[in-house]
mmCIF file of C-alpha atoms and ligand atoms in Angstrom:
data_model
loop_
_atom_site.group_PDB
_atom_site.id
_atom_site.type_symbol
_atom_site.label_atom_id
_atom_site.label_comp_id
_atom_site.label_asym_id
_atom_site.label_seq_id
_atom_site.Cartn_x
_atom_site.Cartn_y
_atom_site.Cartn_z
ATOM 1 C CA MET A 27 114.731 78.401 62.077
ATOM 2 C CA ASN A 28 115.274 81.381 63.132
ATOM 3 C CA GLU A 29 116.232 82.452 66.810
ATOM 4 C CA LYS A 30 114.795 86.008 66.209
ATOM 5 C CA LEU A 31 111.007 84.446 65.901
ATOM 6 C CA ILE A 32 109.588 83.684 69.509
ATOM 7 C CA VAL A 33 105.937 82.087 68.906
ATOM 8 C CA ALA A 34 103.539 83.026 71.619
ATOM 9 C CA LEU A 35 101.576 79.557 72.989
ATOM 10 C CA ASP A 36 98.659 81.441 74.392
ATOM 11 C CA TYR A 37 96.786 78.793 75.296
ATOM 12 C CA ALA A 38 95.257 77.706 78.516
ATOM 13 C CA TYR A 39 96.193 73.719 78.014
ATOM 14 C CA GLU A 40 99.172 71.912 77.779
ATOM 15 C CA ASN A 41 98.036 69.653 75.386
ATOM 16 C CA GLU A 42 96.793 72.526 72.932
ATOM 17 C CA ALA A 43 100.459 74.147 73.393
ATOM 18 C CA ARG A 44 102.465 70.487 72.739
ATOM 19 C CA GLU A 45 100.117 70.073 69.671
ATOM 20 C CA LEU A 46 101.441 73.401 68.097
ATOM 21 C CA VAL A 47 105.091 72.577 69.290
ATOM 22 C CA SER A 48 104.805 69.105 67.511
ATOM 23 C CA GLN A 49 103.458 71.063 64.547
ATOM 24 C CA LEU A 50 105.681 73.538 64.182
ATOM 25 C CA ASP A 51 108.652 71.117 64.799
ATOM 26 C CA ASP A 52 111.640 72.279 63.467
ATOM 27 C CA ALA A 53 110.216 75.483 62.203
ATOM 28 C CA VAL A 54 110.585 76.882 65.252
ATOM 29 C CA SER A 55 112.869 76.770 68.213
ATOM 30 C CA TYR A 56 111.708 79.676 70.752
ATOM 31 C CA TYR A 57 108.509 80.042 72.367
ATOM 32 C CA LYS A 58 106.905 82.717 74.807
ATOM 33 C CA VAL A 59 104.920 81.454 77.796
ATOM 34 C CA GLY A 60 102.482 83.839 80.113
ATOM 35 C CA LEU A 61 100.646 83.518 83.141
ATOM 36 C CA GLU A 62 97.725 81.442 81.947
ATOM 37 C CA LEU A 63 99.789 78.329 80.424
ATOM 38 C CA PHE A 64 102.426 78.740 82.689
ATOM 39 C CA LEU A 65 99.659 78.393 85.901
ATOM 40 C CA ASN A 66 97.922 76.079 84.103
ATOM 41 C CA THR A 67 100.274 73.642 83.206
ATOM 42 C CA ARG A 68 101.485 74.003 86.968
ATOM 43 C CA GLY A 69 104.851 75.365 85.380
ATOM 44 C CA SER A 70 105.551 72.127 83.589
ATOM 45 C CA ILE A 71 105.342 73.562 80.051
ATOM 46 C CA ILE A 72 108.696 74.606 81.016
ATOM 47 C CA ASP A 73 109.823 70.769 81.474
ATOM 48 C CA TYR A 74 108.399 69.920 78.026
ATOM 49 C CA LEU A 75 109.840 72.806 75.802
ATOM 50 C CA LYS A 76 113.629 72.258 77.694
ATOM 51 C CA HIS A 77 112.475 68.290 76.684
ATOM 52 C CA CYS A 78 111.880 69.231 72.961
ATOM 53 C CA GLY A 79 115.289 71.207 72.920
ATOM 54 C CA LYS A 80 113.282 74.531 72.645
ATOM 55 C CA LYS A 81 114.206 77.954 73.826
ATOM 56 C CA VAL A 82 111.715 79.158 76.599
ATOM 57 C CA PHE A 83 110.676 83.297 77.185
ATOM 58 C CA LEU A 84 108.752 82.970 80.430
ATOM 59 C CA ASP A 85 106.832 85.902 80.293
ATOM 60 C CA LEU A 86 105.122 86.506 84.520
ATOM 61 C CA LYS A 87 106.327 89.787 84.370
ATOM 62 C CA PHE A 88 107.585 89.718 88.258
ATOM 63 C CA HIS A 89 106.506 92.674 89.969
ATOM 64 C CA ASP A 90 106.852 92.942 94.149
ATOM 65 C CA ILE A 91 110.051 93.870 96.222
ATOM 66 C CA PRO A 92 113.454 93.021 95.444
ATOM 67 C CA ASN A 93 113.596 90.133 97.577
ATOM 68 C CA THR A 94 110.913 88.312 96.346
ATOM 69 C CA VAL A 95 111.783 89.089 92.571
ATOM 70 C CA ALA A 96 114.992 88.176 92.788
ATOM 71 C CA GLN A 97 114.143 84.758 94.391
ATOM 72 C CA ALA A 98 111.695 84.267 91.661
ATOM 73 C CA ALA A 99 114.120 85.116 89.194
ATOM 74 C CA ALA A 100 116.235 82.372 90.763
ATOM 75 C CA TRP A 101 113.715 79.943 90.646
ATOM 76 C CA ALA A 102 113.251 80.683 86.530
ATOM 77 C CA ALA A 103 116.811 80.800 85.689
ATOM 78 C CA SER A 104 116.917 77.107 87.488
ATOM 79 C CA PHE A 105 114.239 76.060 85.450
ATOM 80 C CA GLY A 106 116.848 76.973 82.081
ATOM 81 C CA VAL A 107 114.249 79.501 80.781
ATOM 82 C CA ASP A 108 116.406 81.325 78.100
ATOM 83 C CA MET A 109 114.471 84.957 78.871
ATOM 84 C CA PHE A 110 112.042 86.319 81.459
ATOM 85 C CA THR A 111 110.388 89.818 82.370
ATOM 86 C CA LEU A 112 110.269 91.969 85.110
ATOM 87 C CA HIS A 113 108.571 95.322 85.616
ATOM 88 C CA ALA A 114 110.847 98.035 85.458
ATOM 89 C CA SER A 115 108.463 100.340 87.418
ATOM 90 C CA CYS A 116 109.642 98.052 90.376
ATOM 91 C CA GLY A 117 112.501 99.974 90.220
ATOM 92 C CA ALA A 118 116.684 100.145 90.128
ATOM 93 C CA GLU A 119 116.904 98.210 93.419
ATOM 94 C CA MET A 120 114.597 95.156 92.771
ATOM 95 C CA MET A 121 116.396 94.846 88.747
ATOM 96 C CA ARG A 122 119.669 94.732 90.077
ATOM 97 C CA THR A 123 118.962 92.660 92.984
ATOM 98 C CA SER A 124 117.810 90.144 90.471
ATOM 99 C CA VAL A 125 120.170 90.353 87.670
ATOM 100 C CA ASP A 126 122.775 89.681 90.897
ATOM 101 C CA THR A 127 120.814 87.023 92.174
ATOM 102 C CA VAL A 128 120.535 84.988 88.893
ATOM 103 C CA ASN A 129 124.201 85.573 88.266
ATOM 104 C CA ASP A 130 124.982 83.808 91.240
ATOM 105 C CA ILE A 131 122.520 81.110 90.882
ATOM 106 C CA CYS A 132 123.714 80.766 87.098
ATOM 107 C CA ASP A 133 127.320 80.496 88.612
ATOM 108 C CA LYS A 134 126.605 78.061 91.005
ATOM 109 C CA LEU A 135 124.081 75.694 88.287
ATOM 110 C CA ASN A 136 127.014 76.118 85.510
ATOM 111 C CA VAL A 137 123.522 76.833 83.630
ATOM 112 C CA LYS A 138 123.112 80.049 80.927
ATOM 113 C CA MET A 139 122.310 83.450 82.318
ATOM 114 C CA PRO A 140 118.602 83.916 80.965
ATOM 115 C CA GLN A 141 118.172 87.508 79.361
ATOM 116 C CA MET A 142 116.318 89.671 81.614
ATOM 117 C CA VAL A 143 114.034 92.255 80.122
ATOM 118 C CA GLY A 144 111.990 94.559 81.154
ATOM 119 C CA VAL A 145 108.415 95.451 80.881
ATOM 120 C CA THR A 146 107.837 99.250 80.807
ATOM 121 C CA ILE A 147 104.280 100.704 80.182
ATOM 122 C CA LEU A 148 101.464 98.265 79.105
ATOM 123 C CA THR A 149 100.468 99.011 75.516
ATOM 124 C CA SER A 150 96.334 98.349 77.487
ATOM 125 C CA PHE A 151 97.323 102.006 79.024
ATOM 126 C CA ASP A 152 96.092 105.475 77.414
ATOM 127 C CA GLU A 153 97.916 109.184 78.410
ATOM 128 C CA GLU A 154 94.607 109.429 80.422
ATOM 129 C CA GLY A 155 95.484 106.004 82.481
ATOM 130 C CA ILE A 156 99.202 106.359 83.031
ATOM 131 C CA ALA A 157 98.595 110.086 84.592
ATOM 132 C CA ARG A 158 95.964 108.538 86.998
ATOM 133 C CA VAL A 159 98.280 105.887 88.298
ATOM 134 C CA GLY A 160 100.717 109.059 88.870
ATOM 135 C CA TYR A 161 103.272 109.063 86.487
ATOM 136 C CA LYS A 162 103.857 112.856 85.353
ATOM 137 C CA ASP A 163 105.307 112.437 81.915
ATOM 138 C CA ASN A 164 103.517 111.279 78.710
ATOM 139 C CA ILE A 165 103.951 107.516 77.568
ATOM 140 C CA ALA A 166 106.915 108.109 75.370
ATOM 141 C CA ASN A 167 109.088 109.655 77.996
ATOM 142 C CA THR A 168 108.045 107.220 80.381
ATOM 143 C CA VAL A 169 109.034 104.408 78.410
ATOM 144 C CA LEU A 170 111.889 106.127 77.153
ATOM 145 C CA ASN A 171 113.087 106.401 81.118
ATOM 146 C CA LEU A 172 112.310 103.158 82.530
ATOM 147 C CA ALA A 173 114.084 101.806 79.616
ATOM 148 C CA LYS A 174 117.238 103.863 80.829
ATOM 149 C CA LEU A 175 116.577 102.260 84.603
ATOM 150 C CA CYS A 176 116.809 99.060 82.706
ATOM 151 C CA GLN A 177 120.040 99.453 81.430
ATOM 152 C CA GLU A 178 121.470 101.171 84.455
ATOM 153 C CA SER A 179 120.472 98.355 86.441
ATOM 154 C CA ASN A 180 122.580 95.907 84.108
ATOM 155 C CA MET A 181 119.350 94.443 82.515
ATOM 156 C CA ARG A 182 119.562 92.786 78.801
ATOM 157 C CA GLY A 183 116.508 94.830 77.450
ATOM 158 C CA ILE A 184 112.810 95.447 77.031
ATOM 159 C CA VAL A 185 109.908 94.366 75.913
ATOM 160 C CA CYS A 186 108.246 97.432 73.658
ATOM 161 C CA SER A 187 106.454 98.239 70.661
ATOM 162 C CA PRO A 188 108.848 97.830 67.025
ATOM 163 C CA HIS A 189 107.912 101.790 66.856
ATOM 164 C CA GLU A 190 109.744 102.690 70.095
ATOM 165 C CA VAL A 191 112.739 100.769 68.876
ATOM 166 C CA ALA A 192 114.879 103.446 67.062
ATOM 167 C CA GLU A 193 114.325 105.781 69.603
ATOM 168 C CA ILE A 194 115.477 102.851 72.584
ATOM 169 C CA LYS A 195 118.493 102.139 70.478
ATOM 170 C CA LYS A 196 119.371 105.755 70.077
ATOM 171 C CA VAL A 197 119.334 105.916 73.652
ATOM 172 C CA CYS A 198 120.584 102.857 75.331
ATOM 173 C CA GLY A 199 122.802 101.400 71.886
ATOM 174 C CA GLN A 200 122.582 98.701 69.610
ATOM 175 C CA ASP A 201 123.301 96.323 72.128
ATOM 176 C CA PHE A 202 120.274 97.057 74.693
ATOM 177 C CA LEU A 203 117.880 94.227 73.442
ATOM 178 C CA THR A 204 114.117 95.081 72.090
ATOM 179 C CA VAL A 205 111.565 92.142 72.212
ATOM 180 C CA CYS A 206 108.355 93.201 70.207
ATOM 181 C CA PRO A 207 105.139 92.105 69.831
ATOM 182 C CA GLY A 208 102.533 93.956 67.182
ATOM 183 C CA ILE A 209 104.352 91.936 64.227
ATOM 184 C CA ARG A 210 101.939 91.127 61.524
ATOM 185 C CA PRO A 211 103.202 89.523 57.801
ATOM 186 C CA VAL A 212 101.129 90.972 55.191
ATOM 187 C CA TRP A 213 99.178 88.083 54.525
ATOM 188 C CA ALA A 214 98.051 87.669 58.477
ATOM 189 C CA ALA A 215 94.976 89.267 60.119
ATOM 190 C CA LYS A 216 95.530 92.275 62.472
ATOM 191 C CA GLY A 217 93.465 90.897 65.026
ATOM 192 C CA ASP A 218 93.355 93.631 67.550
ATOM 193 C CA GLN A 219 96.851 94.596 67.250
ATOM 194 C CA LYS A 220 96.462 97.907 66.383
ATOM 195 C CA ARG A 221 99.873 99.997 64.969
ATOM 196 C CA ILE A 222 101.380 96.970 63.310
ATOM 197 C CA THR A 223 104.743 96.216 61.176
ATOM 198 C CA THR A 224 106.336 92.921 59.193
ATOM 199 C CA PRO A 225 108.360 90.956 59.711
ATOM 200 C CA SER A 226 110.923 91.978 57.378
ATOM 201 C CA ASP A 227 109.825 95.578 58.438
ATOM 202 C CA ALA A 228 110.786 94.897 61.660
ATOM 203 C CA ILE A 229 114.293 93.404 61.096
ATOM 204 C CA LYS A 230 115.278 96.492 59.340
ATOM 205 C CA ILE A 231 114.074 98.748 62.194
ATOM 206 C CA GLY A 232 116.478 96.682 64.255
ATOM 207 C CA VAL A 233 113.869 94.261 66.626
ATOM 208 C CA ASP A 234 115.914 91.588 68.195
ATOM 209 C CA TYR A 235 113.191 89.544 68.952
ATOM 210 C CA MET A 236 109.623 89.742 67.261
ATOM 211 C CA VAL A 237 106.971 87.501 69.341
ATOM 212 C CA VAL A 238 104.318 86.070 67.284
ATOM 213 C CA GLY A 239 100.906 84.519 67.981
ATOM 214 C CA ARG A 240 97.791 84.681 65.871
ATOM 215 C CA PRO A 241 99.374 84.847 62.220
ATOM 216 C CA ILE A 242 100.869 81.246 63.117
ATOM 217 C CA THR A 243 98.765 79.506 66.044
ATOM 218 C CA LYS A 244 95.564 80.625 64.028
ATOM 219 C CA ALA A 245 96.519 79.741 60.497
ATOM 220 C CA ASN A 246 95.268 76.934 58.391
ATOM 221 C CA ASN A 247 98.986 75.532 57.900
ATOM 222 C CA PRO A 248 100.944 76.776 61.458
ATOM 223 C CA ARG A 249 103.915 75.137 59.907
ATOM 224 C CA GLU A 250 103.910 76.815 56.644
ATOM 225 C CA ALA A 251 103.203 80.047 58.381
ATOM 226 C CA ALA A 252 106.035 79.826 60.677
ATOM 227 C CA LEU A 253 108.106 79.010 57.841
ATOM 228 C CA LYS A 254 106.939 82.013 55.302
ATOM 229 C CA ILE A 255 107.697 84.222 58.460
ATOM 230 C CA VAL A 256 111.779 83.041 58.693
ATOM 231 C CA GLU A 257 111.686 82.735 55.239
ATOM 232 C CA GLU A 258 110.970 86.230 55.294
ATOM 233 C CA ILE A 259 113.154 87.497 58.340
ATOM 234 C CA GLY A 260 115.900 85.448 56.563
ATOM 235 C CA GLY A 261 115.688 87.373 53.639
ATOM 236 C CA VAL A 262 116.395 90.596 55.313
ATOM 237 C CA THR A 263 119.234 89.321 57.057
ATOM 238 C CA LYS A 264 121.321 87.491 54.894
HETATM 239 O O1 C5P B 22 98.889 86.804 68.375
HETATM 240 P P1 C5P B 22 99.679 87.878 68.679
HETATM 241 O O2 C5P B 22 100.517 88.174 67.629
HETATM 242 O O3 C5P B 22 99.045 89.538 68.517
HETATM 243 O O4 C5P B 22 100.245 87.707 70.238
HETATM 244 C C1 C5P B 22 101.515 88.496 70.169
HETATM 245 C C2 C5P B 22 101.643 88.149 71.615
HETATM 246 O O5 C5P B 22 102.481 89.065 72.530
HETATM 247 C C3 C5P B 22 100.314 87.896 72.447
HETATM 248 O O6 C5P B 22 101.156 86.946 73.579
HETATM 249 C C4 C5P B 22 100.457 88.925 73.368
HETATM 250 O O7 C5P B 22 99.424 88.669 74.672
HETATM 251 C C5 C5P B 22 101.707 89.247 73.875
HETATM 252 N N1 C5P B 22 101.671 91.096 74.262
HETATM 253 C C6 C5P B 22 101.172 91.830 73.153
HETATM 254 N N2 C5P B 22 101.298 93.128 72.692
HETATM 255 C C7 C5P B 22 101.328 93.879 73.785
HETATM 256 C C8 C5P B 22 102.141 93.091 75.120
HETATM 257 C C9 C5P B 22 101.926 91.846 74.477
HETATM 258 O O8 C5P B 22 100.314 91.458 71.593
HETATM 259 N N3 C5P B 22 101.908 95.333 73.872
#
């Protein structure tokens, strides 16, 4: 088991997600829940994962005014999630207010403070796309600028590509967390991921958490695939 590995539960139905969690058993301790599964299970997948003793990365990418996000974030924290995402482009006030509100609720409920991580520029954007939205700088600079804004707003880190980690760590420091998709072991199909990194390279680069979906969820033997990744990660960190 390795807490750097987060398996993405990209399913529509709770029974499919539960089936994978039970197959992976003690090989995986951390799961990502996104919009589809969260909505379709009316949030109950969180209770299931917590009941199984798993960690939860709730990736709902909150994007709204400070008060609204802060209240949503407080609910996420009260469910006991371990990490969740907010859109950095909502600005410093939204992020600071949310961090403070979550801090307060965690103190009150005596629960552990979740790691709050920012979403910068979605990878579905290209340069023309962000220019049309109104960003004046290119994607790389905008990502760095938003990463700095997250840090100044007391967020714990950001979601990014492994290829951005070195620069982000240089600017924001080693303690600023990087949570990265786009991970492919050499033995797995690339799928639609274009710029990929192996689990061992991700560790060498300084990735703090890697979010892996299809190399595990679509493997003939998901548990074996997960264990191979855990072993690969362990081989580097030892
Ligand atoms: O199946 P795969 O390993 O590509 O899944 C990675 C997870 O990370 C999926 O949940 C996917 O939606 C998410 N993700 C991504 N690339 C991004 C942002 C999120 O693959 N840029």
